[in-house]
PDB file of C-alpha atoms in Angstrom:
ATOM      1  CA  UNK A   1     -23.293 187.585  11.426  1.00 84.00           C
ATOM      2  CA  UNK A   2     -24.840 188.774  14.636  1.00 91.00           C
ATOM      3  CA  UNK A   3     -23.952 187.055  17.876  1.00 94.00           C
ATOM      4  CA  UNK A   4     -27.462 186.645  20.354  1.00 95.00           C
ATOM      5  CA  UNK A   5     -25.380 188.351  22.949  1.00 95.00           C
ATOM      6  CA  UNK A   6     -24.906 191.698  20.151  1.00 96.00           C
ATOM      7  CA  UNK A   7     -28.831 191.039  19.199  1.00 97.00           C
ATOM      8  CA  UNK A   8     -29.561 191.288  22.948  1.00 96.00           C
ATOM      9  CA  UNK A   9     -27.281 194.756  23.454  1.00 96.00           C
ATOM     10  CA  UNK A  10     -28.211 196.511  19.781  1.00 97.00           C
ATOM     11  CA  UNK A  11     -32.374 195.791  20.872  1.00 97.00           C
ATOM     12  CA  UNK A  12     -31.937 196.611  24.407  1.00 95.00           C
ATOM     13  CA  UNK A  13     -33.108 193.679  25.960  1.00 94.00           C
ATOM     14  CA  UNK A  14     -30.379 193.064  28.190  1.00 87.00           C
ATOM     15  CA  UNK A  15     -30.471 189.375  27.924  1.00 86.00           C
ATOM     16  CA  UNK A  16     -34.103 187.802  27.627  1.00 89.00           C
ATOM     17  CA  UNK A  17     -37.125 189.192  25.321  1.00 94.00           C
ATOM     18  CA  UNK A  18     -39.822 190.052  27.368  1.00 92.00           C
ATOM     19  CA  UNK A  19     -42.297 187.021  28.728  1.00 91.00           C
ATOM     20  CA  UNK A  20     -45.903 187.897  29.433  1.00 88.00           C
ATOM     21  CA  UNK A  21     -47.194 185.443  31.943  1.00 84.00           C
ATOM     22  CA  UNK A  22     -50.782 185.312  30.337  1.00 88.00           C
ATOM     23  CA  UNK A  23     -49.170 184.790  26.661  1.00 92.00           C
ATOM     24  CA  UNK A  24     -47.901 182.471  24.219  1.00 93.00           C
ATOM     25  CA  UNK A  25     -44.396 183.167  23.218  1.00 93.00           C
ATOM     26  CA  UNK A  26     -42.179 186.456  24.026  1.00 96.00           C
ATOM     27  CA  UNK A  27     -42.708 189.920  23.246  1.00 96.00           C
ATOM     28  CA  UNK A  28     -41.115 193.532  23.499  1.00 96.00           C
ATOM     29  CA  UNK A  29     -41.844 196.745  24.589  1.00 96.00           C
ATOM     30  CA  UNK A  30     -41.231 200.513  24.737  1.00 96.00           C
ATOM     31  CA  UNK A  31     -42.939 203.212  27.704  1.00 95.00           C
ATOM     32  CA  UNK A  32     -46.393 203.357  27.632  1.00 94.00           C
ATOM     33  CA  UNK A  33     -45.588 206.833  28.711  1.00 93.00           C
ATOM     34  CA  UNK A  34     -44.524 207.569  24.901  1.00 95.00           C
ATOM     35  CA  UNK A  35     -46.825 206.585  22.812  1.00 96.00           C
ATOM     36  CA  UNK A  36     -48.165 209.711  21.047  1.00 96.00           C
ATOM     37  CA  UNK A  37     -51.827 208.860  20.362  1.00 96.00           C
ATOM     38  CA  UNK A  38     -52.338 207.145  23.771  1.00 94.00           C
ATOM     39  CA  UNK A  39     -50.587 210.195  26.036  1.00 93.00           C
ATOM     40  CA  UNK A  40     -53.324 212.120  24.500  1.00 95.00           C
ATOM     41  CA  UNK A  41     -56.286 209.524  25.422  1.00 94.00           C
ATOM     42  CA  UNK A  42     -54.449 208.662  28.612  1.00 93.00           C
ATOM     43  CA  UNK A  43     -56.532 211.818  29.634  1.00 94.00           C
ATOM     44  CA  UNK A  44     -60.001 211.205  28.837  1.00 96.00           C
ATOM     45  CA  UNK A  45     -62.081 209.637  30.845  1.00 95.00           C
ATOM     46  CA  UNK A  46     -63.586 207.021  29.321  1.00 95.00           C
ATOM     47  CA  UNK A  47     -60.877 205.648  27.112  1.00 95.00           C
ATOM     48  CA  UNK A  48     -59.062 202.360  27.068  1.00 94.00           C
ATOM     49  CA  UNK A  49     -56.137 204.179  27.586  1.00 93.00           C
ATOM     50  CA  UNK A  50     -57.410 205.786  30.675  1.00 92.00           C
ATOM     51  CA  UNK A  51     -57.208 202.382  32.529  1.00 91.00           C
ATOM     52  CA  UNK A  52     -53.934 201.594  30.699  1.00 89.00           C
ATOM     53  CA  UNK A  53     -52.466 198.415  32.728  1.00 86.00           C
ATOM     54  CA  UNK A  54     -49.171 199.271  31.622  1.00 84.00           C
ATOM     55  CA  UNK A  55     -49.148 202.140  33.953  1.00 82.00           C
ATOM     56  CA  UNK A  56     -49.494 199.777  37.110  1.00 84.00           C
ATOM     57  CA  UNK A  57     -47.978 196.396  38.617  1.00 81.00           C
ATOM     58  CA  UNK A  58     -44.395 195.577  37.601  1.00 81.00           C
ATOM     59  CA  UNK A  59     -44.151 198.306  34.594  1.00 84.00           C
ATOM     60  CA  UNK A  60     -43.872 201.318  37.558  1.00 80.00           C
ATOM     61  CA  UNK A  61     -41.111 199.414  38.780  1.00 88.00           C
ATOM     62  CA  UNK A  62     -37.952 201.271  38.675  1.00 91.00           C
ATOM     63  CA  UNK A  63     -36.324 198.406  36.666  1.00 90.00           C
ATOM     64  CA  UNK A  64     -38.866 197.272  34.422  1.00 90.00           C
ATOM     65  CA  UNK A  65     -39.036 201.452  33.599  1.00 92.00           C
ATOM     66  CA  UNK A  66     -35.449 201.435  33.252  1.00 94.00           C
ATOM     67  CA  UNK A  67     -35.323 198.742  30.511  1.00 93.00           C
ATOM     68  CA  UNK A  68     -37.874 200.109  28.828  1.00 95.00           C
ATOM     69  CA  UNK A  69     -36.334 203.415  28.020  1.00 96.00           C
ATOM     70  CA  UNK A  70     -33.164 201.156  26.894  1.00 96.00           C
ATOM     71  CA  UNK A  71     -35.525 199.893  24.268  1.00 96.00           C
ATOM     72  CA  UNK A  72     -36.937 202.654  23.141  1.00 97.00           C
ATOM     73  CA  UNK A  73     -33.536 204.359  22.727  1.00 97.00           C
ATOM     74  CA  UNK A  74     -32.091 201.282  21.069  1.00 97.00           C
ATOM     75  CA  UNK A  75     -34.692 201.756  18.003  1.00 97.00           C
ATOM     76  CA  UNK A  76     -32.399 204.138  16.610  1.00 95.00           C
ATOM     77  CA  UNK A  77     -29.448 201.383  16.119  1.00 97.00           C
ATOM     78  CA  UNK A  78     -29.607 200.710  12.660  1.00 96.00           C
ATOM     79  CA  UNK A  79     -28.918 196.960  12.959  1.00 97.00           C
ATOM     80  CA  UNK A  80     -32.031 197.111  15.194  1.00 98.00           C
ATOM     81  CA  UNK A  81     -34.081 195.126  12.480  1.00 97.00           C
ATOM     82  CA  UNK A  82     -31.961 192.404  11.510  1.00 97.00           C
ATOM     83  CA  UNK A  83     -31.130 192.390  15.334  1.00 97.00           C
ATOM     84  CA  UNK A  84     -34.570 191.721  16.579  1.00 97.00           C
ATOM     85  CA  UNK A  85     -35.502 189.261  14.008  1.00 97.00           C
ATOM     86  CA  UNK A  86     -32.242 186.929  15.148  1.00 97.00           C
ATOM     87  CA  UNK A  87     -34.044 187.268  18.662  1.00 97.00           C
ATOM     88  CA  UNK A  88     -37.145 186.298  17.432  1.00 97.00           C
ATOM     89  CA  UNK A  89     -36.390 183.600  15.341  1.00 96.00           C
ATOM     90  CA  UNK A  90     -33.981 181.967  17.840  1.00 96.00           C
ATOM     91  CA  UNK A  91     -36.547 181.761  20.696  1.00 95.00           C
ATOM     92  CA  UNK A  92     -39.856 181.230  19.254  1.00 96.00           C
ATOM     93  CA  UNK A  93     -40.849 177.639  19.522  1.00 95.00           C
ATOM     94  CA  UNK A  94     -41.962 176.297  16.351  1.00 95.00           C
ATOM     95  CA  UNK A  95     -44.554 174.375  17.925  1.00 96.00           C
ATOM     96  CA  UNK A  96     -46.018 177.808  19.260  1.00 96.00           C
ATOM     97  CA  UNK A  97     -44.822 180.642  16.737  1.00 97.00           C
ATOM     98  CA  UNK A  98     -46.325 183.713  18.348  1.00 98.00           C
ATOM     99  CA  UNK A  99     -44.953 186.971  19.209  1.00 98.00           C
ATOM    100  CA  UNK A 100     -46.436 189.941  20.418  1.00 97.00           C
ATOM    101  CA  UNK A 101     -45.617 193.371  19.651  1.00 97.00           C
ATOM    102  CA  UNK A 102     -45.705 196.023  21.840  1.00 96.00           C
ATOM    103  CA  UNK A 103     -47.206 194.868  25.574  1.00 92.00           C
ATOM    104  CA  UNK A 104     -46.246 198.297  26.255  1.00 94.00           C
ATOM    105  CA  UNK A 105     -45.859 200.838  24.251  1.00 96.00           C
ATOM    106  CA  UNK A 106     -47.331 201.737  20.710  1.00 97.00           C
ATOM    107  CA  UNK A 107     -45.711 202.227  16.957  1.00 98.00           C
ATOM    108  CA  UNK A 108     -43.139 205.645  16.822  1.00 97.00           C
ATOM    109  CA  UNK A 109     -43.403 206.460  13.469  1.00 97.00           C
ATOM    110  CA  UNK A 110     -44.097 204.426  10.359  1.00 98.00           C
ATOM    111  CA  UNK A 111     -40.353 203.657   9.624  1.00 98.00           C
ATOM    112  CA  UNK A 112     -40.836 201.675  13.022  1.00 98.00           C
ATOM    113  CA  UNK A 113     -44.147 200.244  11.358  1.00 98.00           C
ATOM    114  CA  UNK A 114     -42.075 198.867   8.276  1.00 98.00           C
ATOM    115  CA  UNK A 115     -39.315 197.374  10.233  1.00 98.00           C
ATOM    116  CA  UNK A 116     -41.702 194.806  11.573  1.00 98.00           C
ATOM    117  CA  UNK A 117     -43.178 194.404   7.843  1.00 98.00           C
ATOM    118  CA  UNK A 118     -39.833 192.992   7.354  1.00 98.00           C
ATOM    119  CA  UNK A 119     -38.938 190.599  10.455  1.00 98.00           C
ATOM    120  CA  UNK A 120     -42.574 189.913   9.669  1.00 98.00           C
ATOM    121  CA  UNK A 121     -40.908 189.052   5.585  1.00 97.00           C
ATOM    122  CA  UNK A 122     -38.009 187.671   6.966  1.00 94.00           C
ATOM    123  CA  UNK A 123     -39.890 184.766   8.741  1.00 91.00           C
ATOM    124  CA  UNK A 124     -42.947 183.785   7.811  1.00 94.00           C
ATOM    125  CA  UNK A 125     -43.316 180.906   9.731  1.00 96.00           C
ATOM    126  CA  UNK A 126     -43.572 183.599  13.277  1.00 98.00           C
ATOM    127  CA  UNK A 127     -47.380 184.960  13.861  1.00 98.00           C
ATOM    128  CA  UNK A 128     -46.664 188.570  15.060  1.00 98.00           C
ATOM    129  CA  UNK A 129     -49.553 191.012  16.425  1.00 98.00           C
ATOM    130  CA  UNK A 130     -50.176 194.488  18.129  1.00 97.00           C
ATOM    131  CA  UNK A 131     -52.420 196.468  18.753  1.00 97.00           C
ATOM    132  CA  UNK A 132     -52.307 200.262  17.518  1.00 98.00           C
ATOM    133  CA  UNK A 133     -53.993 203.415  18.347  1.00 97.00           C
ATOM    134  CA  UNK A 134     -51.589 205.058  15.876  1.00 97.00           C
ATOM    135  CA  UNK A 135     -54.345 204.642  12.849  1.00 96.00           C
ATOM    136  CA  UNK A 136     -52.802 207.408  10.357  1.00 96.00           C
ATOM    137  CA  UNK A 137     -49.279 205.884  10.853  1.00 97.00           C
ATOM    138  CA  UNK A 138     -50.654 202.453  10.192  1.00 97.00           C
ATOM    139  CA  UNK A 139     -52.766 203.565   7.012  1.00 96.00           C
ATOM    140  CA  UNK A 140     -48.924 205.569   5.786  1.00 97.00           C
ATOM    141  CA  UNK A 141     -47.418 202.197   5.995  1.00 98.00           C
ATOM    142  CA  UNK A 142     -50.078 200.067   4.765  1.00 96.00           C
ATOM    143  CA  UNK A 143     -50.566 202.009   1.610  1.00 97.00           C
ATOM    144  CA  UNK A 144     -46.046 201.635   0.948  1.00 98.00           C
ATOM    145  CA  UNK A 145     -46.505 197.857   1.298  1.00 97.00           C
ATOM    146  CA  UNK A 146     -47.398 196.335  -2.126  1.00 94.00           C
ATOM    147  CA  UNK A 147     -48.187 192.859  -0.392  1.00 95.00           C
ATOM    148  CA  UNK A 148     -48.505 193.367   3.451  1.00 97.00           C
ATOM    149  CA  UNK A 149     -47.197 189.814   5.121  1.00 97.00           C
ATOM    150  CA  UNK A 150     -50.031 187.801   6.058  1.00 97.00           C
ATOM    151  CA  UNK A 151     -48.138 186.938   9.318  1.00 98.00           C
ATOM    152  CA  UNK A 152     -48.438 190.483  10.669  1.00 98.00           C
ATOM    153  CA  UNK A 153     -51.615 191.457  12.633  1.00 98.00           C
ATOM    154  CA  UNK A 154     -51.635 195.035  13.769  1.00 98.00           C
ATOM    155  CA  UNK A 155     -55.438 195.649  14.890  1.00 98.00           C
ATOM    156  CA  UNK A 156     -56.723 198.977  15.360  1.00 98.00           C
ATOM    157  CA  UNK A 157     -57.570 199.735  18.112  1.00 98.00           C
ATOM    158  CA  UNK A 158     -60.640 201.777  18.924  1.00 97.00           C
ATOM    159  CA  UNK A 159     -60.287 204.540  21.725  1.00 96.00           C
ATOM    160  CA  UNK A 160     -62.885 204.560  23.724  1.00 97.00           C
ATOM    161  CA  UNK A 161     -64.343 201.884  26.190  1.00 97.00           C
ATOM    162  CA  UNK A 162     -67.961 200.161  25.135  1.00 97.00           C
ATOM    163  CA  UNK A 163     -67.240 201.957  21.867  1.00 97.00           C
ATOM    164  CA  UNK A 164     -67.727 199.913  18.346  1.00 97.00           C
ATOM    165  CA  UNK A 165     -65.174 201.014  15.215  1.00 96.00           C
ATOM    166  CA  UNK A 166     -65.984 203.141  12.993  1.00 95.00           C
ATOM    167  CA  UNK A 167     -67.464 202.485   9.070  1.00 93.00           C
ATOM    168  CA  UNK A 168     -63.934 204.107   7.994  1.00 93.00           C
ATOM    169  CA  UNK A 169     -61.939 201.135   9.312  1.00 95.00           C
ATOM    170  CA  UNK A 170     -64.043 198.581   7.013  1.00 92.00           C
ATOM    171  CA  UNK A 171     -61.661 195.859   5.820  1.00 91.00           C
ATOM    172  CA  UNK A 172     -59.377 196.401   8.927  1.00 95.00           C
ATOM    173  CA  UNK A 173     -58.707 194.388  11.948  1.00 98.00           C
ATOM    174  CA  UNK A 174     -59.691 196.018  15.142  1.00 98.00           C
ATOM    175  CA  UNK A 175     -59.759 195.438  19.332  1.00 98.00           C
ATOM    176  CA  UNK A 176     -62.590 196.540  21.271  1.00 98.00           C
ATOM    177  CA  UNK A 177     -62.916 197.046  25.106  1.00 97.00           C
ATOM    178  CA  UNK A 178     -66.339 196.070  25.806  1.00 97.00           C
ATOM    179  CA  UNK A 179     -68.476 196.554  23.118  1.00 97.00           C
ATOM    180  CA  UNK A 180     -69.850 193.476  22.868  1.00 96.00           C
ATOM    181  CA  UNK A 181     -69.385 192.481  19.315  1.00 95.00           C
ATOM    182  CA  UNK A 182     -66.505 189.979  17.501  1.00 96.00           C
ATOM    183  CA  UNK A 183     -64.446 187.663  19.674  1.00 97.00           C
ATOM    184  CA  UNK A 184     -65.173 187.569  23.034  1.00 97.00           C
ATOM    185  CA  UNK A 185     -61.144 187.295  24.981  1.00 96.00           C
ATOM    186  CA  UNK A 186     -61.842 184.193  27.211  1.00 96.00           C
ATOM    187  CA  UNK A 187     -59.038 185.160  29.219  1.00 95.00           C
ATOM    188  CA  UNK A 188     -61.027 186.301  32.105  1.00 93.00           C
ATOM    189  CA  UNK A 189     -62.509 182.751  32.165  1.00 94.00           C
ATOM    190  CA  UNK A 190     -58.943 180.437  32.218  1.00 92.00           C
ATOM    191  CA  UNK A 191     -57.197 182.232  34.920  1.00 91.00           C
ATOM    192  CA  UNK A 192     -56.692 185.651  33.202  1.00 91.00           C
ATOM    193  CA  UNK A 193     -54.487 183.851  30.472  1.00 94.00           C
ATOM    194  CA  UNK A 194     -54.755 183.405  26.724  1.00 95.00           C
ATOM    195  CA  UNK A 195     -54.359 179.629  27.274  1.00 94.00           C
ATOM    196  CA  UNK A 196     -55.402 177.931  23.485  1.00 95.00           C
ATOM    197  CA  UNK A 197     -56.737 180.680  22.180  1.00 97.00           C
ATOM    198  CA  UNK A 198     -54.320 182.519  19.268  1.00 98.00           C
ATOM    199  CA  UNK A 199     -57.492 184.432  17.959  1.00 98.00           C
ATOM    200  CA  UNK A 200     -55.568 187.940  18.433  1.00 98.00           C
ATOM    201  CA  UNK A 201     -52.812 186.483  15.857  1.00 98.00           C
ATOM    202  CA  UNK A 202     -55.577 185.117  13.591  1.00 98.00           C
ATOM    203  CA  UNK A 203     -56.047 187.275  10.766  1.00 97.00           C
ATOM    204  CA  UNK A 204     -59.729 186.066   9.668  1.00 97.00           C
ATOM    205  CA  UNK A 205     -60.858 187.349  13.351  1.00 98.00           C
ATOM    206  CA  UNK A 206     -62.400 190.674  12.497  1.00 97.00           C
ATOM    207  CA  UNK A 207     -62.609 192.286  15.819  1.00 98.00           C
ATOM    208  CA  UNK A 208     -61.371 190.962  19.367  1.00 98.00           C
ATOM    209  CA  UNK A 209     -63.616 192.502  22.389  1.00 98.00           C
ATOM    210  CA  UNK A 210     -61.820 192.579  25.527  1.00 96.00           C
ATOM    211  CA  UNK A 211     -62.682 192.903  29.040  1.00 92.00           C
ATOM    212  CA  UNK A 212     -62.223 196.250  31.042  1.00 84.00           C
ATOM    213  CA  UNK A 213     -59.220 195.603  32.899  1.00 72.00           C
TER     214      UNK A 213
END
């Protein structure tokens, strides 16, 4: 069995899962700088991923970059999974079981995808979500999962700011930057925080709309 201190070295987390002040719970995350849809809108003006926050504040730092990197690399450990999920399940209050995905960073390929389908299996009682702009991954993984795990939200989302998704993603969960339709992110109203709200977790929430930030 896994010690937390080999969990913590096999994940690359040095020695605490990442914290997102505005959050519930603990999270990871990879370089923004390699996700493979995003790099691409990273240039066009006019995308969410334009304005991508995790290209400013503490992620520039040299140490926040460096640790990053160690987690990317540290996907390639193949006791990564069963690694991550000790993590998970050993920190995440049961009175607040929410964990987010990817604060930085996006899906790598969809063998990364079905790792989380199974910490996602392995505890059912943990809410996981992220957000993807890696839509053909996520459909290649969707359609090898016979019963996707209702405790895994991954929400498409859609490119381009003010922009509403397309007719194609019908019957999939989806983020929004300002277009004005689903659930409105109050976080710009309670001190830039999530404070009660879980709806980003909840999977009969359609569509979140967040604010341009």
């Amino acid at each position: 069995m896994l010690s937390l201190k080999e969990a913590f070295e096999i994940t690359g987390h040095g020695k605490s899962l990442g914290k997102p002040s505005k959050m519930p719970g603990f999270s990871t995350a990879i370089p923004a700088s390699l996700c493979k849809v995003g790099a691409k809108l990273r240039k066009i003006k006019g995308s969410s991923c334009s304005i991508c926050y995790a290209f400013r504040g503490n992620y520039g730092t040299p140490s926040v970059k460096k640790g990053l990197r160690r987690r990317f690399e540290a996907l390639e450990h193949k006791d990564w999974t069963r690694a991550m999920f000790k993590l998970i399940a050993h920190y995440t209050d049961p009175a607040d079981p929410y964990f987010r995905i990817h604060d930085s960073g996006d899906f790598q390929s969809v063998e990364h995808i079905l790792r989380w389908v199974k910490i996602a299996e392995l505890n059912t009682g943990i809410m996981y979500w992220a957000p993807t702009k890696e839509y053909r991954m996520f459909r290649k993984a969707r359609a090898l999962v016979d019963s996707w795990p209702v405790n895994l939200i991954i929400r498409l989302s859609v490119p381009m700011i003010g922009a509403r998704p397309p007719r194609s993603w019908a019957g999939m969960l989806s983020s929004t930057v300002n277009a004005g339709i689903g659930h409105e992110c109050p976080a710009p109203t309670q001190d830039n925080a999530c404070g009660p709200c879980r709806a980003c977790w909840d999977i009969t929430v359609e569509n979140i709309d967040y604010h341009k930030h």
